[in-house]
Amino acid sequence: MAIGTGRLRFGADNGRMLLRTGRTGIGSTVGHDLTIEVTDWSVELDVPDTGPADATATARIELTSLAVREGTGGARPLSDKDRGEIENNARRTLDVGRHPTATFESTRVVTRDDHVTISGMLTLHGVTAPIDVEVREVTPGRYRATTVVTQSSYGIKPYSGLFGALKVRDDVAVKIEVGLGG
């Protein structure tokens, strides 16, 4: 995958960041697998003339901007009230009053023929841990970055309800899609 030099900035104005959660537990048939959009985020990618191996990436994610977009499965469709309750539960689980922002700082960029791996440190819920992000060009000028965030690695206890019978899975899939074409 070819990467040009220069500084790129992108975020919610030219892309989407989606979080996908799953459910587990004996009460999982009642709950929903969720798609949650982060509506306030930004990434800066700086690729110097020396090439992509020396590139840096930083990201800022405002956790107060979570919006439930879809819920699949479950005993009944999501209502607007359900969406609001889920968003409030997510903010409580993430303790956004104390930790409103997550950040990422790259430590290494490795390019391959068909993708780039950006390794770095994610700070979430006051805990910093390593994470890898895979980036692929899906169509000319359109890119998809994916990773998995394991909540417990950041001191987060995944949400549970119905006296523990319904739980959100520990792993949350993250997908970012951006268009960088003119």
mmCIF file of C-alpha atoms in Angstrom:
data_model
loop_
_atom_site.group_PDB
_atom_site.id
_atom_site.type_symbol
_atom_site.label_atom_id
_atom_site.label_comp_id
_atom_site.label_asym_id
_atom_site.label_seq_id
_atom_site.Cartn_x
_atom_site.Cartn_y
_atom_site.Cartn_z
ATOM 1 C CA MET A 1 0.000 0.000 0.000
ATOM 2 C CA ALA A 2 1.530 3.299 -1.087
ATOM 3 C CA ILE A 3 1.516 6.214 1.323
ATOM 4 C CA GLY A 4 2.261 9.794 0.262
ATOM 5 C CA THR A 5 4.200 12.258 2.378
ATOM 6 C CA GLY A 6 2.749 15.192 4.292
ATOM 7 C CA ARG A 7 0.359 15.860 7.118
ATOM 8 C CA LEU A 8 -3.196 14.573 6.984
ATOM 9 C CA ARG A 9 -5.971 15.461 9.390
ATOM 10 C CA PHE A 10 -9.248 13.643 9.431
ATOM 11 C CA GLY A 11 -12.177 12.962 11.684
ATOM 12 C CA ALA A 12 -15.949 13.053 11.798
ATOM 13 C CA ASP A 13 -16.103 15.611 8.974
ATOM 14 C CA ASN A 14 -14.705 13.162 6.410
ATOM 15 C CA GLY A 15 -15.128 9.773 8.061
ATOM 16 C CA ARG A 16 -16.865 7.609 10.625
ATOM 17 C CA MET A 17 -15.688 5.832 13.748
ATOM 18 C CA LEU A 18 -17.901 2.909 14.721
ATOM 19 C CA LEU A 19 -17.730 0.686 17.795
ATOM 20 C CA ARG A 20 -19.349 -2.739 17.664
ATOM 21 C CA THR A 21 -20.248 -4.553 20.844
ATOM 22 C CA GLY A 22 -21.488 -8.091 21.340
ATOM 23 C CA ARG A 23 -23.438 -9.715 24.145
ATOM 24 C CA THR A 24 -22.960 -12.790 26.246
ATOM 25 C CA GLY A 25 -24.516 -14.487 29.252
ATOM 26 C CA ILE A 26 -27.659 -16.531 29.764
ATOM 27 C CA GLY A 27 -29.783 -13.421 29.184
ATOM 28 C CA SER A 28 -28.024 -12.469 25.950
ATOM 29 C CA THR A 29 -31.127 -13.121 23.820
ATOM 30 C CA VAL A 30 -32.789 -10.121 25.466
ATOM 31 C CA GLY A 31 -29.967 -7.666 24.688
ATOM 32 C CA HIS A 32 -28.621 -6.291 21.426
ATOM 33 C CA ASP A 33 -25.355 -6.337 19.526
ATOM 34 C CA LEU A 34 -24.725 -2.620 19.166
ATOM 35 C CA THR A 35 -23.212 -0.271 16.620
ATOM 36 C CA ILE A 36 -22.169 2.937 18.368
ATOM 37 C CA GLU A 37 -20.796 5.939 16.505
ATOM 38 C CA VAL A 38 -18.200 8.280 17.968
ATOM 39 C CA THR A 39 -19.300 11.646 16.612
ATOM 40 C CA ASP A 40 -16.337 13.742 17.843
ATOM 41 C CA TRP A 41 -12.878 12.402 17.004
ATOM 42 C CA SER A 42 -9.774 13.419 15.107
ATOM 43 C CA VAL A 43 -6.604 11.823 13.769
ATOM 44 C CA GLU A 44 -3.419 13.462 12.556
ATOM 45 C CA LEU A 45 -1.046 11.464 10.386
ATOM 46 C CA ASP A 46 2.359 12.949 9.598
ATOM 47 C CA VAL A 47 4.423 11.163 6.945
ATOM 48 C CA PRO A 48 7.848 12.807 6.567
ATOM 49 C CA ASP A 49 9.966 12.836 3.400
ATOM 50 C CA THR A 50 11.968 9.941 4.883
ATOM 51 C CA GLY A 51 8.935 7.709 4.319
ATOM 52 C CA PRO A 52 6.139 5.844 6.079
ATOM 53 C CA ALA A 53 8.436 3.973 8.479
ATOM 54 C CA ASP A 54 9.047 7.340 10.193
ATOM 55 C CA ALA A 55 5.368 8.356 10.170
ATOM 56 C CA THR A 56 3.514 9.317 13.324
ATOM 57 C CA ALA A 57 -0.173 9.135 14.099
ATOM 58 C CA THR A 58 -2.089 10.693 16.959
ATOM 59 C CA ALA A 59 -5.786 10.447 17.724
ATOM 60 C CA ARG A 60 -8.234 12.056 20.097
ATOM 61 C CA ILE A 61 -11.615 10.450 20.812
ATOM 62 C CA GLU A 62 -14.280 12.318 22.798
ATOM 63 C CA LEU A 63 -16.111 9.607 24.727
ATOM 64 C CA THR A 64 -18.994 11.935 25.581
ATOM 65 C CA SER A 65 -19.946 11.823 21.880
ATOM 66 C CA LEU A 66 -21.142 8.207 21.738
ATOM 67 C CA ALA A 67 -24.385 7.703 19.809
ATOM 68 C CA VAL A 68 -26.146 4.344 19.451
ATOM 69 C CA ARG A 69 -26.880 3.853 15.742
ATOM 70 C CA GLU A 70 -28.103 0.251 15.574
ATOM 71 C CA GLY A 71 -29.026 -2.711 17.726
ATOM 72 C CA THR A 72 -29.400 -6.160 16.223
ATOM 73 C CA GLY A 73 -30.827 -9.257 17.847
ATOM 74 C CA GLY A 74 -32.627 -8.841 21.114
ATOM 75 C CA ALA A 75 -36.146 -9.547 22.235
ATOM 76 C CA ARG A 76 -37.499 -6.363 20.622
ATOM 77 C CA PRO A 77 -36.229 -3.491 18.467
ATOM 78 C CA LEU A 78 -34.370 -0.624 20.139
ATOM 79 C CA SER A 79 -36.506 2.360 21.055
ATOM 80 C CA ASP A 80 -35.259 5.928 21.422
ATOM 81 C CA LYS A 81 -35.547 5.436 25.188
ATOM 82 C CA ASP A 82 -33.352 2.288 24.929
ATOM 83 C CA ARG A 83 -30.754 4.230 22.923
ATOM 84 C CA GLY A 84 -30.610 6.951 25.559
ATOM 85 C CA GLU A 85 -30.275 4.424 28.381
ATOM 86 C CA ILE A 86 -27.505 2.553 26.536
ATOM 87 C CA GLU A 87 -25.609 5.800 25.884
ATOM 88 C CA ASN A 88 -25.902 6.741 29.577
ATOM 89 C CA ASN A 89 -24.744 3.259 30.634
ATOM 90 C CA ALA A 90 -21.768 3.488 28.264
ATOM 91 C CA ARG A 91 -20.769 6.890 29.674
ATOM 92 C CA ARG A 92 -21.068 5.504 33.209
ATOM 93 C CA THR A 93 -19.087 2.368 32.343
ATOM 94 C CA LEU A 94 -16.338 4.488 30.756
ATOM 95 C CA ASP A 95 -16.487 7.012 33.633
ATOM 96 C CA VAL A 96 -16.481 9.917 31.169
ATOM 97 C CA GLY A 97 -16.831 12.389 34.037
ATOM 98 C CA ARG A 98 -13.241 11.552 35.011
ATOM 99 C CA HIS A 99 -11.961 10.278 31.640
ATOM 100 C CA PRO A 100 -13.825 12.110 28.861
ATOM 101 C CA THR A 101 -11.147 11.585 26.214
ATOM 102 C CA ALA A 102 -9.226 8.609 24.856
ATOM 103 C CA THR A 103 -5.942 9.232 23.021
ATOM 104 C CA PHE A 104 -3.665 7.231 20.753
ATOM 105 C CA GLU A 105 0.008 7.876 19.973
ATOM 106 C CA SER A 106 1.834 5.734 17.465
ATOM 107 C CA THR A 107 5.166 4.128 18.279
ATOM 108 C CA ARG A 108 5.804 2.243 15.037
ATOM 109 C CA VAL A 109 4.463 2.062 11.479
ATOM 110 C CA VAL A 110 5.037 -1.009 9.308
ATOM 111 C CA THR A 111 3.982 -0.971 5.661
ATOM 112 C CA ARG A 112 3.191 -4.087 3.677
ATOM 113 C CA ASP A 113 1.940 -4.556 0.127
ATOM 114 C CA ASP A 114 -1.760 -4.485 0.998
ATOM 115 C CA HIS A 115 -1.937 -2.784 4.427
ATOM 116 C CA VAL A 116 -0.198 -0.756 7.090
ATOM 117 C CA THR A 117 0.073 -1.676 10.770
ATOM 118 C CA ILE A 118 0.236 1.268 13.136
ATOM 119 C CA SER A 119 1.343 0.196 16.605
ATOM 120 C CA GLY A 120 1.009 2.555 19.511
ATOM 121 C CA MET A 121 -0.312 3.332 22.936
ATOM 122 C CA LEU A 122 -4.007 3.853 23.628
ATOM 123 C CA THR A 123 -4.962 5.746 26.768
ATOM 124 C CA LEU A 124 -8.502 4.928 27.825
ATOM 125 C CA HIS A 125 -10.148 5.171 31.247
ATOM 126 C CA GLY A 126 -6.853 6.497 32.674
ATOM 127 C CA VAL A 127 -4.901 3.400 31.575
ATOM 128 C CA THR A 128 -2.331 3.269 28.780
ATOM 129 C CA ALA A 129 -1.742 -0.008 26.933
ATOM 130 C CA PRO A 130 -0.334 -1.092 23.544
ATOM 131 C CA ILE A 131 -2.605 -1.642 20.571
ATOM 132 C CA ASP A 132 -2.205 -2.325 16.843
ATOM 133 C CA VAL A 133 -4.354 -0.718 14.166
ATOM 134 C CA GLU A 134 -4.579 -2.269 10.677
ATOM 135 C CA VAL A 135 -5.156 0.165 7.800
ATOM 136 C CA ARG A 136 -6.210 -0.847 4.283
ATOM 137 C CA GLU A 137 -7.179 1.099 1.198
ATOM 138 C CA VAL A 138 -10.654 -0.207 0.333
ATOM 139 C CA THR A 139 -11.126 1.910 -2.814
ATOM 140 C CA PRO A 140 -8.907 4.640 -4.267
ATOM 141 C CA GLY A 141 -8.734 7.413 -1.677
ATOM 142 C CA ARG A 142 -10.903 5.542 0.856
ATOM 143 C CA TYR A 143 -9.284 3.851 3.847
ATOM 144 C CA ARG A 144 -10.455 1.544 6.643
ATOM 145 C CA ALA A 145 -8.680 1.174 9.969
ATOM 146 C CA THR A 146 -9.632 -1.630 12.348
ATOM 147 C CA THR A 147 -8.648 -2.764 15.804
ATOM 148 C CA VAL A 148 -10.103 -4.492 18.838
ATOM 149 C CA VAL A 149 -10.165 -2.849 22.261
ATOM 150 C CA THR A 150 -10.357 -5.240 25.192
ATOM 151 C CA GLN A 151 -12.128 -3.275 27.918
ATOM 152 C CA SER A 152 -10.578 -5.143 30.848
ATOM 153 C CA SER A 153 -7.087 -4.223 29.576
ATOM 154 C CA TYR A 154 -7.990 -0.628 30.458
ATOM 155 C CA GLY A 155 -9.539 -1.332 33.854
ATOM 156 C CA ILE A 156 -13.075 -1.196 32.459
ATOM 157 C CA LYS A 157 -15.625 -3.675 33.734
ATOM 158 C CA PRO A 158 -17.943 -4.383 30.774
ATOM 159 C CA TYR A 159 -21.556 -3.433 31.354
ATOM 160 C CA SER A 160 -23.896 -6.105 32.679
ATOM 161 C CA GLY A 161 -27.614 -6.099 33.380
ATOM 162 C CA LEU A 162 -30.372 -8.395 34.545
ATOM 163 C CA PHE A 163 -28.342 -9.241 37.656
ATOM 164 C CA GLY A 164 -25.367 -10.311 35.529
ATOM 165 C CA ALA A 165 -27.353 -12.522 33.145
ATOM 166 C CA LEU A 166 -26.744 -10.106 30.234
ATOM 167 C CA LYS A 167 -23.207 -8.866 29.643
ATOM 168 C CA VAL A 168 -21.399 -6.836 27.022
ATOM 169 C CA ARG A 169 -18.471 -8.805 25.606
ATOM 170 C CA ASP A 170 -15.034 -7.662 26.764
ATOM 171 C CA ASP A 171 -13.784 -7.091 23.190
ATOM 172 C CA VAL A 172 -15.112 -4.083 21.276
ATOM 173 C CA ALA A 173 -14.418 -3.916 17.523
ATOM 174 C CA VAL A 174 -13.421 -0.468 16.261
ATOM 175 C CA LYS A 175 -13.717 0.539 12.610
ATOM 176 C CA ILE A 176 -12.755 3.884 11.131
ATOM 177 C CA GLU A 177 -13.493 4.723 7.502
ATOM 178 C CA VAL A 178 -12.219 7.922 5.907
ATOM 179 C CA GLY A 179 -12.187 9.412 2.456
ATOM 180 C CA LEU A 180 -8.958 11.237 1.678
ATOM 181 C CA GLY A 181 -9.496 11.856 -1.997
ATOM 182 C CA GLY A 182 -9.875 15.360 -3.414
#
